[in-house]
Short mmCIF file of C-alpha atoms in Angstrom, two decimals:
data_model
loop_
_atom_site.label_atom_id
_atom_site.label_comp_id
_atom_site.label_asym_id
_atom_site.label_seq_id
_atom_site.Cartn_x
_atom_site.Cartn_y
_atom_site.Cartn_z
CA MET E 1 1.55 -39.33 20.47
CA TRP E 2 3.72 -38.11 17.70
CA ALA E 3 1.01 -39.49 14.87
CA ASN E 4 -1.80 -37.50 16.40
CA LEU E 5 0.09 -34.40 16.61
CA LYS E 6 1.05 -34.61 12.72
CA TYR E 7 -2.49 -36.25 12.17
CA LEU E 8 -4.15 -33.00 14.01
CA PHE E 9 -2.21 -30.34 11.95
CA TRP E 10 -2.49 -32.04 8.36
CA SER E 11 -6.08 -31.74 9.17
CA ARG E 12 -6.26 -28.53 10.18
CA VAL E 13 -4.07 -27.37 7.56
CA SER E 14 -6.35 -29.40 5.08
CA ARG E 15 -9.90 -27.74 6.21
CA LYS E 16 -8.21 -24.04 6.73
CA PHE E 17 -6.06 -24.44 2.88
CA ILE E 18 -6.85 -27.44 1.23
CA GLU E 19 -10.55 -27.80 0.51
CA PRO E 20 -11.52 -23.74 0.41
CA ILE E 21 -9.24 -24.16 -2.81
CA LYS E 22 -10.68 -27.71 -3.92
CA THR E 23 -14.13 -26.32 -3.73
CA LYS E 24 -13.58 -22.57 -5.34
CA THR E 25 -15.27 -22.06 -8.59
CA MET E 26 -13.07 -20.86 -11.54
CA LEU E 27 -14.70 -19.09 -14.37
CA ILE E 28 -12.19 -17.62 -16.08
CA THR E 29 -8.51 -17.60 -16.50
CA GLN E 30 -5.75 -14.92 -16.02
CA GLU E 31 -4.38 -16.44 -19.94
CA GLN E 32 -8.53 -16.04 -21.17
CA LEU E 33 -9.25 -12.84 -19.46
CA SER E 34 -6.05 -10.68 -21.44
CA LYS E 35 -7.37 -12.20 -24.22
CA ILE E 36 -10.63 -10.70 -23.78
CA CYS E 37 -8.90 -6.94 -21.75
CA PRO E 38 -5.46 -7.20 -23.25
CA THR E 39 -4.66 -3.64 -21.25
CA LEU E 40 -4.86 -5.31 -18.28
CA LYS E 41 -1.13 -6.58 -17.52
CA GLY E 42 1.44 -8.27 -14.49
CA GLU E 43 -0.16 -7.65 -10.78
CA ARG E 44 -3.82 -6.06 -12.31
CA LEU E 45 -4.95 -8.99 -14.54
CA THR E 46 -4.20 -11.12 -11.23
CA ARG E 47 -6.25 -9.09 -9.23
CA ILE E 48 -8.98 -8.99 -11.48
CA THR E 49 -8.88 -12.84 -12.55
CA ASP E 50 -9.43 -13.41 -9.00
CA LEU E 51 -11.66 -11.14 -8.09
CA LEU E 52 -14.22 -11.82 -11.16
CA ASN E 53 -13.73 -15.65 -9.36
CA GLU E 54 -14.66 -15.02 -6.07
CA LEU E 55 -16.93 -12.51 -6.65
CA CYS E 56 -19.37 -13.68 -9.39
CA PRO E 57 -20.41 -16.65 -7.92
CA LYS E 58 -21.78 -14.93 -5.05
CA TYR E 59 -24.34 -13.52 -7.20
CA GLY E 60 -24.65 -16.59 -8.52
CA ILE E 61 -22.89 -15.41 -11.97
CA THR E 62 -22.11 -18.97 -12.98
CA GLU E 63 -23.68 -19.77 -15.73
CA PRO E 64 -21.41 -19.17 -19.36
CA LEU E 65 -24.22 -17.27 -20.88
CA PRO E 66 -24.44 -15.15 -18.21
CA PHE E 67 -21.21 -14.74 -16.66
CA LYS E 68 -19.78 -14.13 -20.51
CA MET E 69 -22.63 -11.72 -20.96
CA PHE E 70 -21.59 -9.62 -17.74
CA LEU E 71 -17.97 -9.53 -18.00
CA ALA E 72 -18.53 -7.68 -22.01
CA ASN E 73 -20.81 -5.31 -20.43
CA VAL E 74 -18.64 -4.54 -17.48
CA ALA E 75 -15.40 -4.99 -20.37
CA GLN E 76 -16.87 -2.10 -22.49
CA GLU E 77 -18.53 0.06 -19.38
CA SER E 78 -14.91 0.02 -17.37
CA GLY E 79 -13.01 0.24 -20.54
CA GLU E 80 -11.25 -2.85 -19.39
CA PHE E 81 -11.07 -2.45 -16.23
CA ALA E 82 -9.52 1.06 -15.85
CA HIS E 83 -12.48 3.16 -14.11
CA LYS E 84 -13.94 2.95 -11.28
CA GLU E 85 -15.73 6.54 -11.66
CA GLU E 86 -17.64 8.11 -14.39
CA ASN E 87 -15.38 10.97 -16.32
CA MET E 88 -17.30 14.11 -16.88
CA ASN E 89 -15.02 16.40 -18.01
CA TYR E 90 -16.09 16.93 -21.73
CA ARG E 91 -16.58 19.22 -23.95
CA ALA E 92 -19.59 21.22 -25.18
CA GLU E 93 -20.05 19.10 -28.27
CA ARG E 94 -19.93 15.55 -26.27
CA ILE E 95 -22.05 17.27 -23.56
CA LEU E 96 -24.54 18.34 -26.49
CA GLN E 97 -24.25 14.69 -28.17
CA VAL E 98 -24.94 12.67 -24.52
CA TRP E 99 -27.91 15.02 -23.03
CA PRO E 100 -29.31 16.49 -26.06
CA THR E 101 -32.79 17.70 -24.06
CA ARG E 102 -31.12 18.82 -21.44
CA PHE E 103 -29.07 22.16 -23.24
CA HIS E 104 -30.65 24.63 -25.15
CA GLY E 105 -27.38 24.48 -28.38
CA LEU E 106 -24.09 24.54 -28.46
CA GLU E 107 -23.63 28.12 -25.98
CA ASP E 108 -25.49 26.17 -22.97
CA ALA E 109 -23.77 23.56 -23.07
CA ARG E 110 -20.02 25.53 -22.93
CA LEU E 111 -20.89 26.93 -19.87
CA TYR E 112 -20.58 23.26 -18.65
CA GLU E 113 -17.49 22.23 -20.29
CA HIS E 114 -14.41 20.67 -18.59
CA ASN E 115 -16.19 21.65 -15.07
CA GLN E 116 -17.48 17.72 -13.48
CA ILE E 117 -19.11 19.43 -10.17
CA LYS E 118 -21.05 22.07 -12.22
CA LEU E 119 -21.62 18.90 -14.99
CA ALA E 120 -22.96 16.47 -12.47
CA ASN E 121 -25.15 18.54 -10.46
CA LYS E 122 -27.12 19.96 -13.80
CA VAL E 123 -27.81 16.59 -15.82
CA TYR E 124 -28.24 13.98 -12.58
CA GLY E 125 -29.61 16.97 -10.03
CA GLY E 126 -33.75 16.64 -8.66
CA ARG E 127 -33.49 12.97 -10.48
CA MET E 128 -32.49 9.47 -9.60
CA GLY E 129 -33.26 10.30 -5.95
CA ASN E 130 -31.00 13.13 -5.96
CA VAL E 131 -32.15 15.59 -3.72
CA SER E 132 -29.37 17.54 -1.95
CA PRO E 133 -27.21 20.45 -3.95
CA ASN E 134 -24.07 18.10 -4.72
CA ASP E 135 -26.12 14.89 -4.93
CA GLY E 136 -25.67 15.24 -8.83
CA TYR E 137 -21.94 14.99 -8.32
CA GLN E 138 -21.44 13.15 -4.94
CA PHE E 139 -23.42 9.92 -7.12
CA LYS E 140 -22.40 10.16 -10.67
CA GLY E 141 -22.02 6.74 -12.12
CA GLY E 142 -18.92 4.40 -10.29
CA GLY E 143 -17.72 1.15 -9.91
CA PHE E 144 -17.50 -1.18 -12.74
CA ILE E 145 -20.91 -0.79 -14.26
CA GLY E 146 -21.61 3.01 -13.26
CA ILE E 147 -24.23 2.70 -10.81
CA THR E 148 -25.65 6.03 -10.25
CA GLY E 149 -27.98 8.42 -8.06
CA ARG E 150 -28.16 8.40 -4.72
CA GLU E 151 -31.63 6.06 -4.47
CA LEU E 152 -29.00 3.71 -6.13
CA TYR E 153 -26.28 3.85 -4.12
CA THR E 154 -28.26 4.34 -0.81
CA LYS E 155 -29.88 0.64 -2.34
CA TYR E 156 -26.39 -0.87 -3.04
CA ALA E 157 -25.19 0.55 0.39
CA LYS E 158 -27.91 -1.02 2.56
CA HIS E 159 -27.28 -4.30 0.25
CA ILE E 160 -23.47 -4.05 2.18
CA GLY E 161 -25.10 -2.75 4.98
CA ARG E 162 -22.40 0.11 5.33
CA ASP E 163 -23.03 4.25 5.06
CA ILE E 164 -23.78 5.48 1.80
CA THR E 165 -20.99 7.84 1.84
CA LEU E 166 -18.37 4.97 2.70
CA THR E 167 -20.34 3.29 0.08
CA SER E 168 -19.61 5.71 -2.79
CA ASP E 169 -15.97 6.09 -2.02
CA MET E 170 -15.67 2.56 -2.05
CA ILE E 171 -17.05 2.19 -4.57
CA ARG E 172 -15.06 4.14 -6.45
CA THR E 173 -11.71 3.40 -4.93
CA SER E 174 -12.25 -0.21 -4.70
CA ASP E 175 -11.60 -3.41 -7.61
CA ARG E 176 -13.56 -5.26 -4.77
CA TYR E 177 -15.80 -2.92 -4.51
CA ALA E 178 -16.28 -1.55 -8.00
CA LEU E 179 -17.18 -5.32 -9.48
CA ASP E 180 -19.12 -5.98 -6.69
CA SER E 181 -21.35 -3.22 -6.95
CA ALA E 182 -21.51 -4.28 -10.66
CA CYS E 183 -22.63 -7.61 -9.48
CA TRP E 184 -25.30 -6.74 -7.17
CA PHE E 185 -26.35 -4.14 -10.17
CA PHE E 186 -26.37 -7.35 -12.97
CA ALA E 187 -27.81 -9.99 -11.29
CA VAL E 188 -29.87 -8.07 -8.41
CA LEU E 189 -31.02 -5.12 -9.01
CA LYS E 190 -32.09 -5.81 -12.94
CA ASN E 191 -32.58 -9.17 -12.32
CA LEU E 192 -30.43 -10.34 -15.59
CA ILE E 193 -29.61 -14.19 -15.07
CA PRO E 194 -32.86 -15.26 -16.64
CA VAL E 195 -32.75 -12.20 -19.49
CA ALA E 196 -29.08 -13.54 -20.35
CA LYS E 197 -29.80 -17.45 -20.01
CA THR E 198 -32.23 -16.75 -23.01
CA GLY E 199 -28.97 -15.66 -24.83
CA ASN E 200 -30.48 -12.48 -26.09
CA PHE E 201 -27.47 -10.25 -25.66
CA ILE E 202 -28.57 -6.87 -27.01
CA ASN E 203 -32.13 -7.14 -24.07
CA VAL E 204 -29.51 -7.60 -22.07
CA VAL E 205 -27.90 -4.02 -22.94
CA ARG E 206 -31.22 -2.76 -22.97
CA GLY E 207 -31.65 -3.97 -19.54
CA ILE E 208 -28.03 -2.38 -18.23
CA ASN E 209 -28.78 1.43 -19.24
CA GLY E 210 -32.30 1.63 -20.80
CA GLY E 211 -31.37 1.96 -24.42
CA GLU E 212 -28.25 0.66 -26.67
CA ILE E 213 -25.46 2.65 -25.82
CA GLY E 214 -22.55 1.97 -26.80
CA LEU E 215 -23.76 -1.49 -28.07
CA ARG E 216 -21.18 -1.93 -31.37
CA VAL E 217 -17.83 -2.06 -28.81
CA ARG E 218 -20.36 -4.44 -26.22
CA LEU E 219 -20.76 -7.20 -29.44
CA GLU E 220 -16.86 -6.50 -30.26
CA TYR E 221 -15.97 -7.59 -26.52
CA TYR E 222 -18.75 -10.14 -26.61
CA ASN E 223 -17.09 -11.71 -29.30
CA ARG E 224 -13.54 -11.67 -27.51
CA VAL E 225 -15.40 -13.39 -24.26
CA LYS E 226 -17.12 -15.62 -26.65
CA ASN E 227 -13.67 -17.07 -28.31
CA ALA E 228 -11.88 -16.63 -25.69
CA LEU E 229 -14.53 -18.93 -23.26
CA GLN E 230 -15.64 -21.26 -26.23
CA ASN E 231 -14.93 -24.37 -24.59
CA VAL E 232 -17.07 -23.14 -21.96
#
């Protein structure tokens, strides 16, 4: 009887703890990630490494090229996983650089400098599904890849089965949803896994932001990723 009880106990332990560990996909280690994003340290390095290994397989971002290109772009977009919300606290000169067609010179841009709410509603209002007066600010870039606009937030909220207001808050405050939304954007919304498999990094960048914004830094991160994961 005692032998049977021990067998039942260890079989349950195995099913609950050991077997899941055996089947867990390991895409990247803490040591590898620290070489790519040296600002990540301690508990935060552990946290982001664990989330990458958990969430990327959920969206099929597991093959070497798609994973490397995804990681390089997300590292650039998020400042090495430091930012979950778009910072729009800009000076007038920077406002003109980012949105040159939306302002009539420097004096016009100065009306919006260091005012994130006013600026976001100006540049994002009335487009990307934004319809209410404060939608531009409420649905500014969020998550590690910066999904923007009521339309995209609505699609992602539907994907995870949550209310849109709660979803926008979770994307900006939770590492899990900041990364999950980035995976969804890359693999589901933009369908960039097949593009990445071709090996064309620039086409992946264009798929993310419609152009080549930040390409130099993205390429720097991509080189770091390839060096850190050269045996993958």
